[in-house]
Structure formats: structure tokens, C-alpha cells
Amino acid sequence: MQDNPLENSPMAFFVGIVLAFIGAAGAVFYLFVRTSTESLILPGPTFRLKHFVLALVVLAAGAALASFARPRDSSMSDSTPYSR
């Protein structure tokens, strides 16, 4: 996996974290704000399942991108901590 352009990429990691937080905020928004009957932001109890699923997909995509692009120590693949 040394040729993977996502490995040890700080920009891709940051983008993944931002996407994960945007997806989580969207999911919380559609669960709590859009389903409340007396919301000040967007009134009405209309819950759109496709918007909630889209927020979950963005959350999952951001988490996957961040997990693949997370910073790793270069010595982790070279030696094991259990070598004697």
C-alpha cells in the first residue's frame, strides 16, 4: 500500500474530517430541526428521508476518506514493537 496517494495525505485527511462533520451536522439537523413542529429556522414537520440518507452517505464518505488518509508513522510498517 506504499503507492496509495491517499496515505499520509494531510489535505485528504482534513477534507475527510470536514465532510464527516458536515454529514453529522446534516443528520442532526434533519433529525431534530426539521422534525420539530415549532422550529424557528424551518417550521414544519416535514421529514425528507432522501435528505437524511444523503447526510448519512456524506458522513460515511468523510469518515472513510479520513480513515484512509490519516497520518501514519513511517516506522510502523518497517518494524514491529514486539521484536526482541
XYZ file of N, CA and C in Angstrom:
252
model
N 0.825 -1.191 0.000
C 0.000 0.000 0.000
C 0.871 1.257 0.000
N 2.102 1.116 -0.416
C 3.004 2.258 -0.446
C 2.684 3.230 -1.574
N 2.044 2.752 -2.645
C 1.761 3.607 -3.792
C 0.420 4.323 -3.703
N -0.256 4.208 -2.589
C -1.565 4.828 -2.429
C -1.392 6.342 -2.242
N -1.983 7.162 -3.125
C -1.810 8.613 -2.975
C -2.555 9.194 -1.774
N -3.497 8.452 -1.218
C -4.227 8.962 -0.062
C -3.487 8.751 1.248
N -2.560 7.802 1.271
C -1.873 7.503 2.515
C -0.965 8.659 2.917
N -1.053 9.053 4.170
C -0.270 10.166 4.724
C -0.528 11.483 4.009
N -1.737 11.708 3.559
C -2.077 12.957 2.889
C -2.850 13.849 3.864
N -2.209 14.897 4.384
C -2.886 15.746 5.362
C -4.101 16.472 4.784
N -4.036 16.866 3.510
C -5.155 17.583 2.897
C -6.370 16.661 2.753
N -6.145 15.430 2.307
C -7.250 14.476 2.176
C -7.822 14.131 3.544
N -6.973 14.027 4.562
C -7.449 13.764 5.919
C -8.336 14.908 6.410
N -7.891 16.143 6.191
C -8.668 17.303 6.605
C -10.004 17.365 5.869
N -9.995 17.088 4.564
C -11.241 17.089 3.785
C -12.179 16.004 4.298
N -11.648 14.842 4.641
C -12.462 13.762 5.185
C -13.086 14.132 6.516
N -12.314 14.764 7.375
C -12.850 15.197 8.677
C -13.948 16.239 8.480
N -13.724 17.189 7.589
C -14.726 18.232 7.330
C -16.002 17.608 6.760
N -15.866 16.680 5.819
C -17.047 16.007 5.261
C -17.792 15.218 6.320
N -17.061 14.555 7.212
C -17.709 13.789 8.275
C -18.502 14.710 9.199
N -17.932 15.869 9.547
C -18.653 16.796 10.414
C -19.849 17.433 9.704
N -19.710 17.714 8.421
C -20.846 18.257 7.665
C -21.969 17.226 7.589
N -21.618 15.971 7.346
C -22.622 14.913 7.310
C -23.289 14.706 8.651
N -22.520 14.755 9.723
C -23.096 14.607 11.059
C -24.008 15.791 11.391
N -23.589 16.987 11.029
C -24.429 18.160 11.280
C -25.711 18.093 10.457
N -25.609 17.636 9.217
C -26.810 17.483 8.391
C -27.761 16.449 8.943
N -27.221 15.332 9.435
C -28.071 14.293 10.012
C -28.776 14.796 11.273
N -28.043 15.492 12.123
C -28.655 16.055 13.339
C -29.687 17.112 12.973
N -29.375 17.918 11.965
C -30.315 18.943 11.523
C -31.634 18.316 11.080
N -31.557 17.270 10.259
C -32.787 16.663 9.760
C -33.506 15.845 10.825
N -32.797 15.367 11.823
C -33.478 14.626 12.882
C -34.180 15.545 13.873
N -33.519 16.638 14.245
C -34.068 17.465 15.321
C -34.729 18.750 14.839
N -34.161 19.422 13.881
C -34.701 20.719 13.456
C -35.879 20.528 12.509
N -35.719 19.672 11.513
C -36.783 19.518 10.514
C -37.984 18.736 11.038
N -37.828 17.950 12.096
C -38.958 17.171 12.597
C -39.690 17.871 13.725
N -39.167 18.972 14.218
C -39.870 19.685 15.283
C -40.987 20.536 14.683
N -42.074 20.643 15.388
C -43.220 21.376 14.860
C -43.095 22.879 15.078
N -42.298 23.307 16.036
C -42.190 24.731 16.342
C -40.770 25.229 16.127
N -40.164 24.851 15.046
C -38.801 25.273 14.767
C -38.778 26.723 14.318
N -37.793 27.456 14.787
C -37.648 28.850 14.372
C -36.917 28.961 13.040
N -36.113 27.951 12.718
C -35.324 28.033 11.490
C -36.172 27.647 10.287
N -36.677 26.432 10.275
C -37.503 25.935 9.178
C -38.753 25.281 9.763
N -39.843 26.010 9.895
C -41.026 25.423 10.525
C -41.675 24.357 9.649
N -42.264 23.406 10.296
C -42.987 22.346 9.591
C -42.431 20.979 9.904
N -43.306 20.016 10.084
C -42.861 18.671 10.469
C -42.531 17.773 9.271
N -42.055 18.346 8.187
C -41.771 17.529 7.012
C -40.388 16.905 7.147
N -40.345 15.600 7.095
C -39.089 14.859 7.175
C -38.835 14.220 5.817
N -37.745 14.592 5.209
C -37.409 14.041 3.901
C -36.325 12.984 4.078
N -36.713 11.747 3.835
C -35.814 10.629 4.057
C -34.592 10.704 3.147
N -34.776 11.160 1.920
C -33.643 11.208 0.994
C -32.584 12.206 1.457
N -32.992 13.292 2.097
C -32.014 14.250 2.615
C -31.255 13.663 3.803
N -31.968 12.926 4.657
C -31.322 12.300 5.805
C -30.341 11.219 5.340
N -30.738 10.427 4.357
C -29.852 9.390 3.830
C -28.642 10.022 3.153
N -28.838 11.111 2.443
C -27.720 11.822 1.821
C -26.742 12.329 2.883
N -27.250 12.841 3.993
C -26.377 13.298 5.079
C -25.592 12.124 5.660
N -26.222 10.967 5.786
C -25.517 9.790 6.289
C -24.458 9.302 5.305
N -24.743 9.403 4.017
C -23.758 8.998 2.998
C -22.551 9.939 3.036
N -22.790 11.236 3.183
C -21.685 12.204 3.281
C -20.870 11.931 4.545
N -21.547 11.612 5.636
C -20.851 11.273 6.879
C -19.976 10.041 6.688
N -20.514 8.999 6.076
C -19.750 7.767 5.874
C -18.587 7.989 4.902
N -18.812 8.756 3.850
C -17.739 9.023 2.889
C -16.609 9.824 3.538
N -16.960 10.804 4.332
C -15.929 11.591 5.021
C -15.157 10.769 6.026
N -15.853 9.897 6.751
C -15.164 9.043 7.720
C -14.240 8.048 7.025
N -14.690 7.500 5.907
C -13.840 6.556 5.164
C -12.617 7.265 4.589
N -12.812 8.437 4.027
C -11.687 9.193 3.468
C -10.688 9.558 4.558
N -11.194 9.994 5.705
C -10.300 10.366 6.800
C -9.556 9.154 7.350
N -10.198 8.005 7.378
C -9.513 6.829 7.910
C -8.436 6.328 6.957
N -8.653 6.442 5.642
C -7.627 6.025 4.695
C -6.480 7.022 4.629
N -6.756 8.281 4.840
C -5.731 9.313 4.676
C -5.119 9.756 6.001
N -5.403 9.051 7.065
C -4.880 9.503 8.357
C -3.372 9.431 8.391
N -2.736 10.352 9.100
C -1.273 10.352 9.163
C -0.762 9.113 9.895
N 0.219 8.460 9.296
C 0.819 7.265 9.885
C 2.315 7.490 10.033
N 2.855 6.882 11.044
C 4.295 6.941 11.253
C 4.976 6.019 10.251
N 6.048 6.453 9.647
C 6.703 5.647 8.614
C 7.353 4.403 9.203
N 7.711 4.427 10.464
C 8.359 3.267 11.068
C 7.367 2.189 11.471
N 6.075 2.467 11.369
C 5.096 1.451 11.759
C 5.144 0.250 10.836
N 5.340 0.451 9.559
C 5.368 -0.668 8.627
C 6.745 -1.319 8.563
N 7.779 -0.647 9.027
C 9.139 -1.185 8.942
C 9.440 -2.202 10.039
N 9.042 -1.893 11.250
C 9.350 -2.806 12.344
C 8.157 -2.916 13.279
N 8.113 -4.001 14.003
C 7.039 -4.218 14.974
C 7.520 -3.851 16.361
N 6.651 -3.407 17.217
C 7.086 -3.054 18.569
C 7.390 -4.293 19.418
N 7.122 -5.485 18.908
C 7.316 -6.692 19.693
C 8.602 -7.428 19.320
N 9.417 -6.840 18.464
C 10.662 -7.504 18.087
C 11.642 -7.467 19.250
N 12.322 -8.601 19.437
C 13.273 -8.684 20.569
C 14.674 -8.878 20.082
